[in-house]
Short mmCIF file of C-alpha atoms and ligand atoms in Angstrom, two decimals:
data_model
loop_
_atom_site.label_atom_id
_atom_site.label_comp_id
_atom_site.label_asym_id
_atom_site.label_seq_id
_atom_site.Cartn_x
_atom_site.Cartn_y
_atom_site.Cartn_z
CA LEU A 173 38.64 -169.01 16.32
CA ASP A 174 39.65 -165.20 16.19
CA LEU A 175 42.05 -164.57 19.86
CA SER A 176 42.49 -160.63 18.87
CA THR A 177 39.00 -159.54 19.24
CA PHE A 178 36.56 -162.02 20.39
CA PHE A 179 37.90 -164.94 23.54
CA LEU A 180 35.61 -166.76 25.29
CA GLY A 181 32.63 -164.28 23.71
CA ARG A 182 34.33 -160.64 23.99
CA PRO A 183 37.09 -158.69 23.37
CA LEU A 184 40.48 -158.88 25.42
CA THR A 185 40.78 -156.13 28.41
CA ALA A 186 44.30 -155.56 26.95
CA PRO A 187 46.41 -157.85 23.40
CA LEU A 188 49.09 -159.14 26.15
CA MET A 189 50.24 -161.36 28.31
CA ASN A 190 53.10 -163.31 30.16
CA ALA A 191 54.96 -165.42 27.97
CA SER A 192 54.90 -169.04 30.05
CA GLY A 193 57.73 -170.08 31.91
CA VAL A 194 57.75 -166.15 33.61
CA TRP A 195 55.70 -164.90 36.52
CA CYS A 196 52.94 -168.29 36.25
CA ASN A 197 54.83 -171.47 38.07
CA VAL A 198 52.97 -171.43 41.82
CA ASN A 199 49.14 -169.70 42.69
CA SER A 200 50.70 -166.62 44.49
CA GLN A 201 52.46 -165.75 40.97
CA LEU A 202 49.09 -167.24 38.52
CA HIS A 203 47.72 -165.60 41.33
CA ALA A 204 48.96 -161.79 40.08
CA LEU A 205 48.77 -162.13 37.07
CA ALA A 206 45.28 -162.87 37.17
CA GLU A 207 44.55 -159.50 39.25
CA SER A 208 46.75 -157.73 36.70
CA GLU A 209 46.19 -155.68 33.53
CA ALA A 210 48.04 -159.00 31.52
CA GLY A 211 44.37 -159.30 28.93
CA ALA A 212 45.42 -162.78 28.93
CA MET A 213 47.75 -165.13 31.08
CA VAL A 214 49.31 -169.03 30.13
CA THR A 215 50.55 -170.77 32.78
CA LYS A 216 53.76 -172.31 33.48
CA SER A 217 54.40 -175.30 30.77
CA CYS A 218 54.19 -178.15 32.88
CA THR A 219 55.58 -182.16 32.25
CA LEU A 220 53.58 -185.06 34.39
CA LEU A 221 55.91 -184.51 36.90
CA ARG A 222 56.68 -182.44 39.11
CA ARG A 223 60.04 -180.93 38.16
CA ASP A 224 62.87 -179.43 40.60
CA GLY A 225 64.60 -178.77 37.14
CA ASN A 226 68.40 -177.84 36.76
CA PRO A 227 71.02 -176.61 38.76
CA GLU A 228 71.27 -172.63 40.26
CA PRO A 229 72.80 -170.58 38.63
CA ARG A 230 69.94 -171.05 35.67
CA TYR A 231 68.92 -167.68 34.97
CA HIS A 232 70.65 -164.94 34.09
CA THR A 233 69.71 -161.07 33.44
CA LEU A 234 72.30 -159.13 30.52
CA THR A 235 72.46 -155.72 29.30
CA MET A 236 69.48 -156.39 26.68
CA GLY A 237 67.62 -159.40 27.93
CA SER A 238 68.40 -162.50 29.28
CA ILE A 239 69.98 -166.46 29.72
CA ASN A 240 68.53 -168.55 31.45
CA SER A 241 68.50 -172.78 31.26
CA MET A 242 66.39 -173.70 34.08
CA GLY A 243 65.34 -177.17 32.75
CA LEU A 244 61.43 -177.22 33.42
CA PRO A 245 60.66 -176.86 36.86
CA ASN A 246 57.51 -177.12 37.11
CA GLU A 247 55.14 -178.14 39.71
CA GLY A 248 53.49 -181.43 37.89
CA HIS A 249 50.23 -181.03 35.33
CA GLN A 250 48.12 -181.59 38.68
CA TYR A 251 48.95 -179.46 40.32
CA TYR A 252 47.94 -176.66 36.95
CA LEU A 253 45.12 -178.21 36.39
CA ASP A 254 43.92 -177.54 39.85
CA TYR A 255 45.08 -173.52 38.96
CA ALA A 256 42.45 -173.95 35.64
CA GLU A 257 39.38 -175.08 37.45
CA ARG A 258 40.06 -172.29 40.17
CA HIS A 259 40.68 -169.72 37.14
CA ASP A 260 37.31 -167.24 37.11
CA TYR A 261 37.37 -167.40 32.66
CA GLU A 262 35.84 -164.01 33.05
CA ASN A 263 38.19 -162.09 33.87
CA LYS A 264 41.06 -163.45 31.42
CA PRO A 265 41.02 -166.21 29.24
CA LEU A 266 43.86 -168.73 30.97
CA PHE A 267 46.39 -170.50 28.54
CA PHE A 268 47.21 -174.01 29.87
CA SER A 269 51.31 -175.12 28.09
CA VAL A 270 51.95 -178.85 28.15
CA ALA A 271 55.67 -179.40 26.68
CA GLY A 272 55.51 -183.27 28.16
CA LEU A 273 58.94 -185.23 28.28
CA THR A 274 57.55 -187.51 25.94
CA LEU A 275 54.36 -188.30 23.02
CA ASP A 276 52.94 -190.58 25.82
CA ASP A 277 53.49 -188.14 28.01
CA ASN A 278 52.36 -184.92 26.42
CA LEU A 279 49.45 -187.57 25.80
CA THR A 280 48.25 -188.73 28.50
CA ILE A 281 48.97 -184.69 29.88
CA VAL A 282 46.64 -184.17 27.33
CA ALA A 283 43.45 -186.37 28.13
CA GLN A 284 43.03 -185.13 31.11
CA ILE A 285 42.68 -181.56 30.05
CA GLN A 286 39.82 -182.75 28.03
CA ASP A 287 38.95 -184.39 30.97
CA ALA A 288 38.92 -181.21 33.06
CA TYR A 289 36.78 -180.64 30.16
CA THR A 290 38.41 -176.49 31.31
CA PRO A 291 37.72 -173.71 29.37
CA ALA A 292 41.70 -173.07 28.89
CA LEU A 293 43.20 -173.48 25.71
CA LEU A 294 46.33 -175.56 25.56
CA GLU A 295 49.61 -174.27 24.92
CA LEU A 296 51.99 -177.08 23.28
CA ASN A 297 55.40 -176.53 23.93
CA LEU A 298 57.47 -177.86 20.72
CA SER A 299 60.03 -176.04 22.12
CA CYS A 300 62.14 -175.88 25.12
CA PRO A 301 65.93 -175.61 24.58
CA ASN A 302 67.48 -176.74 27.96
CA VAL A 303 66.62 -180.46 29.24
CA PRO A 304 69.47 -182.05 28.49
CA GLY A 305 69.27 -185.02 25.99
CA LYS A 306 66.61 -183.27 24.61
CA ALA A 307 66.25 -182.42 21.17
CA GLN A 308 63.36 -179.38 20.35
CA ILE A 309 60.97 -181.43 19.17
CA ALA A 310 59.67 -178.53 16.37
CA TYR A 311 63.52 -178.28 15.16
CA ASP A 312 62.55 -181.92 13.59
CA PHE A 313 60.24 -181.93 11.29
CA ASP A 314 58.53 -185.29 11.32
CA ALA A 315 59.05 -185.18 14.74
CA LEU A 316 57.22 -182.06 14.84
CA ASP A 317 54.21 -184.13 12.46
CA VAL A 318 53.84 -186.77 14.13
CA VAL A 319 53.37 -185.05 17.09
CA LEU A 320 50.88 -183.11 15.76
CA ALA A 321 49.33 -185.42 13.91
CA GLU A 322 49.22 -187.45 17.20
CA ILE A 323 47.29 -184.97 20.01
CA SER A 324 45.13 -184.40 17.09
CA SER A 325 43.92 -187.25 16.85
CA ALA A 326 43.67 -187.09 20.82
CA TYR A 327 42.55 -183.18 21.96
CA SER A 328 39.27 -182.36 20.36
CA ARG A 329 39.35 -178.50 20.89
CA PRO A 330 41.90 -175.94 19.09
CA PHE A 331 44.73 -175.94 20.74
CA GLY A 332 47.65 -173.71 19.44
CA VAL A 333 51.81 -174.79 19.89
CA LYS A 334 54.79 -172.10 20.97
CA LEU A 335 57.85 -172.67 18.38
CA PRO A 336 61.48 -171.65 18.68
CA PRO A 337 62.42 -169.12 16.36
CA TYR A 338 63.12 -170.43 12.40
CA PHE A 339 66.36 -168.49 10.53
CA ASP A 340 65.62 -169.85 7.18
CA ILE A 341 63.21 -169.19 4.77
CA ALA A 342 62.86 -172.60 3.61
CA HIS A 343 62.04 -173.60 7.45
CA PHE A 344 59.17 -171.50 7.57
CA ASP A 345 57.94 -172.59 4.50
CA GLU A 346 57.92 -176.61 5.60
CA VAL A 347 56.73 -175.43 8.78
CA ALA A 348 54.12 -173.81 7.72
CA ASP A 349 53.15 -176.31 5.76
CA ILE A 350 53.06 -179.50 8.37
CA LEU A 351 50.97 -176.39 10.40
CA ASN A 352 48.60 -176.00 7.42
CA ARG A 353 47.77 -179.81 7.84
CA TYR A 354 46.10 -179.19 11.22
CA GLU A 355 42.81 -177.21 11.17
CA LYS A 356 42.88 -177.79 14.87
CA VAL A 357 46.26 -176.10 15.23
CA ASN A 358 44.40 -172.74 16.49
CA PHE A 359 47.00 -170.48 16.85
CA ILE A 360 50.87 -170.23 16.03
CA THR A 361 53.49 -168.17 19.00
CA CYS A 362 55.93 -166.86 17.87
CA ILE A 363 59.22 -167.29 19.69
CA ASN A 364 60.42 -169.28 22.19
CA SER A 365 64.24 -168.17 23.77
CA ILE A 366 66.74 -168.54 20.85
CA GLY A 367 68.53 -171.86 21.61
CA ASN A 368 71.51 -172.27 23.50
CA GLY A 369 73.57 -168.45 24.09
CA LEU A 370 76.10 -168.74 25.78
CA MET A 371 77.55 -165.01 27.50
CA ILE A 372 80.67 -164.76 29.01
CA ASP A 373 81.41 -162.50 32.58
CA MET A 374 85.03 -160.52 31.57
CA GLU A 375 86.30 -160.26 35.75
CA SER A 376 85.70 -164.28 36.20
CA GLU A 377 85.72 -164.94 32.59
CA THR A 378 83.38 -167.50 33.61
CA VAL A 379 79.92 -168.63 32.06
CA LEU A 380 76.92 -167.03 33.85
CA ILE A 381 74.13 -169.53 34.84
CA LYS A 382 75.27 -173.41 36.42
CA PRO A 383 73.21 -175.86 33.36
CA LYS A 384 74.91 -176.94 30.31
CA GLN A 385 78.85 -175.37 30.38
CA GLY A 386 76.51 -172.14 31.01
CA PHE A 387 74.93 -172.48 27.44
CA GLY A 388 71.07 -171.20 27.65
CA GLY A 389 68.19 -169.63 26.44
CA ILE A 390 68.59 -165.83 25.19
CA GLY A 391 65.62 -163.21 25.13
CA GLY A 392 64.28 -160.29 25.93
CA GLU A 393 65.86 -157.32 22.82
CA TYR A 394 68.10 -159.07 21.43
CA VAL A 395 65.91 -161.79 19.92
CA LEU A 396 63.08 -158.60 19.12
CA PRO A 397 64.14 -159.04 15.13
CA THR A 398 63.97 -162.25 15.08
CA ALA A 399 60.34 -163.13 17.11
CA LEU A 400 59.03 -159.63 14.28
CA ALA A 401 60.12 -162.36 11.57
CA ASN A 402 58.50 -165.72 12.38
CA VAL A 403 55.60 -164.25 13.79
CA ASN A 404 55.18 -162.31 10.80
CA ALA A 405 56.33 -165.02 8.36
CA PHE A 406 53.38 -167.41 10.08
CA TYR A 407 51.54 -164.96 9.62
CA GLN A 408 51.78 -164.71 5.73
CA ARG A 409 51.64 -168.22 5.98
CA CYS A 410 49.34 -169.28 7.97
CA PRO A 411 46.27 -167.80 7.37
CA LYS A 412 43.38 -169.81 9.18
CA LYS A 413 46.02 -169.30 12.44
CA SER A 414 46.24 -166.96 14.50
CA ILE A 415 49.68 -165.97 15.21
CA ILE A 416 50.85 -164.83 19.30
CA GLY A 417 53.50 -162.63 19.13
CA CYS A 418 56.58 -163.39 22.01
CA GLY A 419 59.76 -161.92 21.50
CA GLY A 420 62.12 -159.55 23.13
CA VAL A 421 58.98 -156.94 24.29
CA ASN A 422 59.97 -154.25 26.71
CA THR A 423 58.03 -150.65 25.36
CA GLY A 424 54.35 -150.61 23.58
CA GLU A 425 56.53 -149.45 20.96
CA HIS A 426 57.59 -153.20 20.57
CA VAL A 427 53.44 -153.95 21.68
CA PHE A 428 52.95 -152.18 18.54
CA MET A 429 55.94 -153.72 16.00
CA HIS A 430 53.80 -157.56 16.24
CA LEU A 431 50.95 -155.96 15.97
CA LEU A 432 51.79 -154.14 12.64
CA ALA A 433 53.53 -157.68 12.06
CA GLY A 434 51.05 -159.98 12.83
CA ALA A 435 50.03 -161.33 16.27
CA SER A 436 46.87 -160.56 17.75
CA ILE A 437 47.76 -161.73 21.17
CA VAL A 438 52.30 -160.09 22.64
CA GLN A 439 53.36 -162.36 25.27
CA ILE A 440 55.97 -160.77 27.96
CA GLY A 441 59.39 -162.61 29.23
CA THR A 442 61.99 -161.22 29.48
CA ALA A 443 60.74 -158.22 30.92
CA LEU A 444 57.84 -159.62 33.11
CA TYR A 445 60.53 -161.29 34.50
CA GLU A 446 62.11 -157.90 35.64
CA GLN A 447 59.66 -156.03 36.27
CA GLY A 448 56.67 -157.67 37.57
CA PRO A 449 53.30 -157.83 36.62
CA GLU A 450 52.90 -153.77 37.10
CA ILE A 451 54.32 -153.45 33.16
CA PHE A 452 51.28 -154.49 31.45
CA GLU A 453 49.82 -151.36 32.83
CA ARG A 454 52.64 -149.63 31.70
CA LEU A 455 52.72 -151.21 28.66
CA LYS A 456 48.76 -150.71 27.49
CA ALA A 457 49.21 -147.05 28.28
CA GLU A 458 52.60 -146.38 26.24
CA LEU A 459 50.23 -148.95 23.18
CA ALA A 460 46.92 -145.79 23.53
CA LEU A 461 49.68 -143.21 23.26
CA ILE A 462 50.89 -144.60 20.08
CA MET A 463 47.43 -145.64 18.38
CA GLN A 464 45.78 -141.89 19.37
CA GLU A 465 49.43 -140.47 18.24
CA LYS A 466 48.73 -142.22 14.74
CA GLY A 467 44.66 -142.45 14.90
CA TYR A 468 43.16 -146.04 15.02
CA LYS A 469 41.17 -146.05 16.86
CA THR A 470 40.70 -149.66 17.28
CA ILE A 471 43.66 -152.45 16.44
CA ARG A 472 42.21 -154.22 13.76
CA GLU A 473 42.93 -150.85 11.73
CA PHE A 474 46.43 -151.79 11.60
CA GLN A 475 47.24 -155.38 12.35
CA GLY A 476 49.10 -157.43 10.38
CA LYS A 477 49.75 -154.26 8.03
CA LEU A 478 52.88 -154.55 7.63
CA LYS A 479 54.15 -152.78 4.55
CA THR A 480 56.90 -153.38 2.03
CA LEU A 481 59.01 -151.02 -0.21
C1 LIG B 73 60.60 -175.25 29.07
C2 LIG B 73 61.02 -174.81 29.02
C3 LIG B 73 61.61 -173.63 28.54
C4 LIG B 73 62.47 -173.24 29.32
C5 LIG B 73 63.38 -173.92 30.49
O1 LIG B 73 62.35 -173.85 31.59
O2 LIG B 73 64.64 -173.94 31.08
N1 LIG B 73 63.37 -172.46 28.96
C6 LIG B 73 62.91 -170.96 28.23
O3 LIG B 73 63.91 -170.39 27.80
N2 LIG B 73 61.76 -172.01 27.15
C7 LIG B 73 61.64 -173.20 27.32
O4 LIG B 73 60.07 -173.64 26.60
#
């Protein structure tokens, strides 16, 4: 399943989509994404039952990005299954993000996606940093292995995983080794927000968000170098899987960098949150201009072809 060109039998109209959690919680937002220039879209990570999430303020814009501790607010898995049933797959592919609070919840949700037989592609979120008391699965390598083994045997179709950023070459090696043992894991989305950052308001000498004493996931320009590293690290280590890039994208140049690093599709989070779905039209045009200036006709000509010195 090569995401970059053929998806449901035809190329994407743009290698662009939203990052899960942004502009995808409710039907009106999902409809706006469906109508946008994005080439694909993903639902908000869902749990078995509806969740209010953490107390507000829980999102804050920063000079170079954002900090969030939303706490997994979502309408519950059935709401998104209902959307997936109505989605027009000829218009654009849909990814279905799942972040069950327990392995059992994940298995229950995944079984229902299986039964509903929706063409949506499962993006299993193993990296939510903001549910108090719950460590990120993808930072516990044994738990990661167990979850992938269980989901692989419960779900008969290809699926993908949403990973947190890693910051150590040994961790890239170890996680890639685990992922490569699961051929059903067809794509890897790198990265989720950089967990548990902290920002301070100078005037009030206070943190910016209420949950977790102000600790929250960092997104936006701050995370671009880490996102590019994770995209390229898994692109090099997992040749049989597609990489979806996410993190720090706000211009056509950032999109180009993610594609050059090995991404097939690029997700937009913070910049989409701030600018809305019109951003896809701008990014598509900026990428086309860069490709024209460089003499590239197709993405395939440069995708993954990052040079080293
Ligand atoms: C699914 C929960 C997530 C959340 C959240 O809902 O707090 N925020 C993120 O930056 N990444 C997540 O994966």
